[in-house]
Coordinates of C-alpha atoms in Angstrom, one line a residue:
Chain Z
M95 CA -8.7 -24.5 0.3
K96 CA -8.3 -20.8 -0.3
I97 CA -6.1 -19.0 2.2
K98 CA -8.1 -16.3 4.0
A99 CA -6.7 -12.8 4.3
I100 CA -6.4 -11.2 7.7
Q101 CA -9.3 -8.9 6.8
D102 CA -11.5 -12.0 6.5
Y103 CA -11.0 -12.6 10.2
Y104 CA -12.1 -9.1 11.3
P105 CA -15.2 -9.0 13.4
E106 CA -18.3 -8.5 11.3
E107 CA -19.2 -5.0 12.5
L108 CA -15.6 -3.9 11.9
S109 CA -15.6 -5.3 8.3
Y110 CA -17.1 -2.2 6.6
C111 CA -13.9 -0.2 6.4
Y112 CA -13.8 1.6 3.0
G113 CA -10.2 0.5 2.5
C114 CA -10.3 -3.1 3.6
G115 CA -13.7 -4.1 4.8
G116 CA -14.9 -7.3 3.0
L117 CA -18.5 -6.2 3.6
N118 CA -18.2 -2.7 2.1
E119 CA -19.4 -3.1 -1.4
R120 CA -18.3 0.4 -2.4
G121 CA -14.8 0.0 -0.9
H122 CA -11.4 -1.2 -2.0
Q123 CA -11.6 -4.6 -0.1
I124 CA -7.8 -4.8 0.3
K125 CA -6.5 -8.2 1.4
S126 CA -3.3 -8.8 3.3
F127 CA -1.4 -12.1 3.7
W128 CA 1.9 -13.4 5.1
H129 CA 4.6 -14.1 2.6
G130 CA 7.5 -15.4 4.7
D131 CA 8.4 -12.6 7.1
E132 CA 6.8 -10.0 5.0
T133 CA 3.2 -9.2 4.4
V134 CA 1.8 -8.8 0.9
S135 CA -1.3 -7.4 -0.8
H136 CA -2.2 -7.0 -4.5
F137 CA -4.5 -4.4 -5.8
T138 CA -5.4 -3.2 -9.3
P139 CA -6.6 0.4 -9.3
K140 CA -9.7 1.3 -11.4
E141 CA -9.3 3.6 -14.4
Y142 CA -11.0 6.4 -12.4
H143 CA -8.4 6.1 -9.6
I144 CA -6.3 8.5 -11.7
A145 CA -4.1 11.4 -10.6
I146 CA -2.7 12.8 -13.9
P147 CA -3.2 10.9 -17.1
G148 CA -1.5 7.5 -16.9
Y149 CA -0.8 7.5 -13.2
V150 CA -2.5 6.3 -10.0
Y151 CA -4.0 8.8 -7.5
G152 CA -1.7 9.4 -4.5
G153 CA -4.7 9.3 -2.1
L154 CA -5.4 5.8 -3.2
I155 CA -1.8 4.8 -2.7
A156 CA -2.0 6.3 0.8
S157 CA -5.2 4.3 1.4
L158 CA -3.6 1.0 0.3
I159 CA -0.6 1.6 2.6
D160 CA -2.9 2.6 5.5
C161 CA -5.0 -0.6 5.4
H162 CA -2.1 -2.9 4.5
G163 CA -0.4 -1.4 7.6
T164 CA -3.2 -2.1 9.9
G165 CA -3.6 -5.6 8.4
T166 CA 0.1 -6.2 8.9
A167 CA -0.2 -5.1 12.5
A168 CA -3.0 -7.6 13.1
L169 CA -1.1 -10.4 11.3
A170 CA 2.1 -9.7 13.4
S171 CA 0.2 -9.6 16.6
Y172 CA -1.4 -13.0 16.2
R173 CA 2.0 -14.5 15.1
T174 CA 3.7 -12.9 18.1
E175 CA 1.2 -14.5 20.5
G176 CA 1.5 -17.8 18.7
R177 CA -2.2 -17.7 17.8
E178 CA -4.0 -18.2 14.5
P179 CA -6.1 -15.4 13.1
G180 CA -9.7 -16.3 14.0
T181 CA -8.8 -17.2 17.6
K182 CA -10.1 -14.9 20.3
P183 CA -9.7 -12.2 21.3
P184 CA -9.6 -10.6 17.8
F185 CA -6.9 -8.1 16.9
R186 CA -8.1 -5.0 15.1
F187 CA -5.9 -1.9 14.6
V188 CA -6.5 1.7 13.7
T189 CA -4.0 4.1 12.3
A190 CA -2.4 6.7 14.5
S191 CA 0.0 8.1 11.9
L192 CA 0.7 7.6 8.2
Q193 CA 3.7 8.7 6.2
V194 CA 3.9 8.3 2.4
D195 CA 6.8 9.2 0.2
Y196 CA 5.9 9.2 -3.5
L197 CA 9.2 8.2 -5.2
K198 CA 8.0 8.2 -8.7
P199 CA 4.6 8.2 -10.6
T200 CA 2.8 4.9 -10.2
P201 CA 1.5 3.7 -13.6
L202 CA -2.2 3.1 -13.9
G203 CA -3.7 0.0 -15.4
I204 CA -1.6 -2.7 -13.8
E205 CA -1.7 -4.7 -10.6
L206 CA 0.2 -3.1 -7.7
E207 CA 2.1 -5.1 -5.1
L208 CA 2.3 -3.9 -1.5
R209 CA 4.9 -5.4 0.9
G210 CA 5.0 -4.8 4.6
K211 CA 7.6 -5.3 7.2
V212 CA 7.1 -4.9 11.0
V213 CA 9.8 -2.6 12.4
E214 CA 8.4 -2.3 15.9
L215 CA 5.8 -4.3 17.9
K216 CA 5.4 -3.0 21.5
G217 CA 2.3 -3.2 23.6
R218 CA -0.7 -2.1 21.7
K219 CA 1.4 -0.3 19.0
V220 CA 2.8 -1.8 15.8
I221 CA 4.9 0.1 13.3
S222 CA 5.3 -1.2 9.8
E223 CA 7.1 -0.1 6.6
I224 CA 5.3 -0.6 3.4
T225 CA 6.4 -0.5 -0.2
V226 CA 4.2 -0.1 -3.3
S227 CA 5.6 -1.6 -6.5
A228 CA 4.5 -1.5 -10.1
N229 CA 6.1 -3.9 -12.6
G230 CA 8.7 -4.7 -9.9
I231 CA 9.7 -1.1 -9.3
I232 CA 9.1 0.6 -6.0
T233 CA 7.1 3.8 -6.6
A234 CA 6.1 4.7 -3.1
R235 CA 7.2 4.0 0.5
G236 CA 5.1 4.3 3.6
K237 CA 5.3 4.0 7.3
V238 CA 2.2 3.2 9.4
I239 CA 1.9 3.5 13.2
A240 CA -1.1 1.3 14.1
V241 CA -2.6 1.0 17.5
Q242 CA -4.9 -1.6 18.7
M243 CA -8.5 -0.6 19.1
P244 CA -10.0 -0.5 22.6
E245 CA -11.7 -3.8 23.4
N246 CA -15.0 -2.0 24.2
L247 CA -15.3 -1.1 20.6
I248 CA -15.0 -4.7 19.4
K249 CA -18.1 -6.8 19.7
E250 CA -17.1 -10.4 19.1
K251 CA -19.0 -12.6 16.6
Chain K
M507 CA -20.8 35.5 -9.2
K508 CA -19.7 32.2 -7.6
I509 CA -16.1 32.2 -6.6
K510 CA -14.2 29.5 -8.4
A511 CA -12.0 27.0 -6.6
I512 CA -8.3 26.6 -7.5
Q513 CA -9.2 23.2 -9.0
D514 CA -11.6 24.9 -11.4
Y515 CA -8.6 26.5 -13.0
Y516 CA -6.6 23.3 -13.5
P517 CA -6.0 22.5 -17.2
E518 CA -8.7 20.3 -18.5
E519 CA -6.6 17.1 -19.0
L520 CA -5.3 17.5 -15.4
S521 CA -8.9 17.8 -14.1
Y522 CA -9.5 14.1 -13.7
C523 CA -7.8 13.5 -10.4
Y524 CA -9.8 11.1 -8.2
G525 CA -9.4 13.5 -5.3
C526 CA -10.0 16.9 -6.8
G527 CA -10.6 16.7 -10.5
G528 CA -13.8 18.5 -11.4
L529 CA -14.2 16.2 -14.4
N530 CA -13.9 12.9 -12.5
E531 CA -17.5 11.9 -11.9
R532 CA -16.5 9.1 -9.6
G533 CA -14.1 11.2 -7.6
H534 CA -14.3 13.4 -4.5
Q535 CA -14.1 16.7 -6.4
I536 CA -12.5 18.5 -3.5
K537 CA -12.5 22.4 -3.8
S538 CA -9.9 24.7 -2.2
F539 CA -10.2 28.4 -1.7
W540 CA -8.4 31.3 0.1
H541 CA -9.8 32.4 3.4
G542 CA -7.5 35.2 4.4
D543 CA -4.0 33.8 4.8
E544 CA -5.3 30.3 5.1
T545 CA -6.8 27.9 2.6
V546 CA -10.1 26.2 3.2
S547 CA -12.0 23.2 1.9
H548 CA -15.3 21.6 3.0
F549 CA -16.2 18.0 2.4
T550 CA -19.0 15.7 3.6
P551 CA -17.9 12.1 3.5
K552 CA -20.5 9.5 2.2
E553 CA -21.9 6.9 4.5
Y554 CA -19.7 4.3 2.9
H555 CA -16.5 6.3 3.6
I556 CA -16.5 4.5 7.0
A557 CA -13.6 3.1 9.0
I558 CA -15.2 1.6 12.1
P559 CA -18.9 2.4 12.8
G560 CA -19.5 6.1 13.3
Y561 CA -16.1 7.3 12.0
V562 CA -14.5 8.4 8.8
Y563 CA -12.0 6.2 6.9
G564 CA -8.4 7.4 7.5
G565 CA -7.5 6.9 3.8
L566 CA -10.2 9.4 2.8
I567 CA -8.8 11.9 5.3
A568 CA -5.3 11.3 3.8
S569 CA -6.9 11.9 0.4
L570 CA -8.5 15.2 1.4
I571 CA -5.3 16.4 3.0
D572 CA -3.3 15.4 -0.1
C573 CA -5.5 17.3 -2.6
H574 CA -6.0 20.3 -0.4
G575 CA -2.3 20.4 0.0
T576 CA -1.6 20.5 -3.8
G577 CA -4.5 23.0 -4.2
T578 CA -2.9 25.1 -1.4
A579 CA 0.4 25.0 -3.2
A580 CA -1.1 26.2 -6.4
L581 CA -3.1 29.0 -4.7
A582 CA 0.1 30.2 -2.9
S583 CA 2.2 30.1 -6.1
Y584 CA -0.2 32.4 -7.9
R585 CA -0.4 34.8 -5.0
T586 CA 3.4 34.8 -4.6
E587 CA 3.7 35.8 -8.3
G588 CA 1.0 38.4 -8.0
R589 CA -1.1 36.6 -10.6
E590 CA -4.7 35.5 -10.6
P591 CA -5.5 31.8 -11.0
G592 CA -6.4 31.3 -14.7
T593 CA -3.5 33.4 -15.9
K594 CA -0.8 31.5 -17.7
P595 CA 1.3 29.5 -17.3
P596 CA -0.9 27.4 -15.0
F597 CA 0.3 26.0 -11.7
R598 CA -0.3 22.3 -11.1
F599 CA 1.3 20.4 -8.3
V600 CA 1.8 16.8 -7.4
T601 CA 2.6 15.3 -4.0
A602 CA 6.1 14.2 -3.1
S603 CA 5.4 13.4 0.5
L604 CA 2.3 13.2 2.8
Q605 CA 2.2 12.9 6.6
V606 CA -1.0 12.4 8.5
D607 CA -1.4 12.2 12.2
Y608 CA -4.8 11.0 13.3
L609 CA -5.4 12.7 16.6
K610 CA -8.9 11.3 17.4
P611 CA -11.6 9.5 15.5
T612 CA -13.4 11.8 12.9
P613 CA -17.1 11.5 13.2
L614 CA -19.0 10.4 10.1
G615 CA -22.1 12.1 8.8
I616 CA -21.1 15.7 9.1
E617 CA -19.2 18.2 7.0
L618 CA -15.5 18.4 7.6
E619 CA -13.4 21.5 7.3
L620 CA -9.8 21.5 6.1
R621 CA -7.6 24.5 6.7
G622 CA -4.2 24.9 5.1
K623 CA -1.2 27.1 5.9
V624 CA 1.9 27.4 3.7
V625 CA 5.0 26.9 5.8
E626 CA 7.5 26.9 2.9
L627 CA 7.5 28.1 -0.7
K628 CA 10.8 27.7 -2.4
G629 CA 11.4 27.2 -6.1
R630 CA 9.1 24.4 -7.4
K631 CA 8.3 23.1 -3.9
V632 CA 5.6 24.1 -1.5
I633 CA 5.1 22.7 2.0
S634 CA 1.8 23.1 3.7
E635 CA 0.2 22.1 7.0
I636 CA -3.4 21.0 6.9
T637 CA -5.9 20.5 9.7
V638 CA -9.1 18.5 9.5
S639 CA -11.9 19.5 11.8
A640 CA -15.3 18.1 12.7
N641 CA -17.7 20.3 14.7
G642 CA -14.8 22.7 15.3
I643 CA -12.5 20.1 16.8
I644 CA -9.3 19.2 15.0
T645 CA -9.2 15.4 14.5
A646 CA -6.3 15.1 12.1
R647 CA -3.2 17.1 11.1
G648 CA -1.3 16.7 7.9
K649 CA 1.8 17.9 6.1
V650 CA 2.1 17.9 2.4
I651 CA 5.2 18.5 0.3
A652 CA 4.0 19.4 -3.1
V653 CA 6.2 19.8 -6.2
Q654 CA 5.3 21.6 -9.4
M655 CA 4.6 19.3 -12.3
P656 CA 7.1 19.5 -15.2
E657 CA 5.8 21.9 -17.9
N658 CA 6.0 19.2 -20.5
L659 CA 3.2 17.3 -18.8
I660 CA 0.9 20.3 -18.9
K661 CA -0.9 21.0 -22.2
E662 CA -2.5 24.4 -21.9
K663 CA -6.2 24.9 -22.8

């Protein structure tokens, strides 16, 4: 059985996000999973996701961090409540603040790995720190402040 | 005569950036101009640049801020040197750090306006603050630390 990503549990009408919505055919369809106490996501940029020749566009890196951050927030919230993703009510977060430090150019043409750690989970707010690695070398670091969406915006399946 | 954007002056091989490269047919092709002492850019997201229904994807907003920030850095550097864009050597910046605060949801389906202000220009580093507005209301604020690319990465036309 294939393990589902947290994004596969998002309510259908909230699954069109350009970064991580599984139903957005034009989008990046980022997938986030637990890996021990960290969250992980893999993504291979397209050749047109270029910044300068040979390197990945910083806006795409920000997008990956953004969506892996909200995915991490949802994963952590289910775990904190002792519930499995897919149980109700669903958790779906939006981004309040995003910080990205580009430590070195990220090479284009290979799979990138994102790793997330929750540094604060309090009420409706989850703060996570995310790294982006290429060939095992961290090229960018991000911090995402995610807040839970108001329930009235979530129509359950 | 149509006024050219700063991105139209980027060296050809540096004009493929997914965010602002005029030669990247798959990219956003963001254009930045002076407007008095501020810089301005307009962009209308596509319907698939969605976050949750009715609102713009935060990663796209981060991308717009990113490229308008590096464009602002280049515009300011020419002005500080009393040179016109297009004179040599060319200025081309990359992003060292990006901060975005999402103040409220940004409505999808209308043109967005970005405005930039330089808050620091020192050596090879330019810091700018960027706002994103929809219908005249600021929905996001960003800060971009841009650094000038090493000359050896720039092949002049």
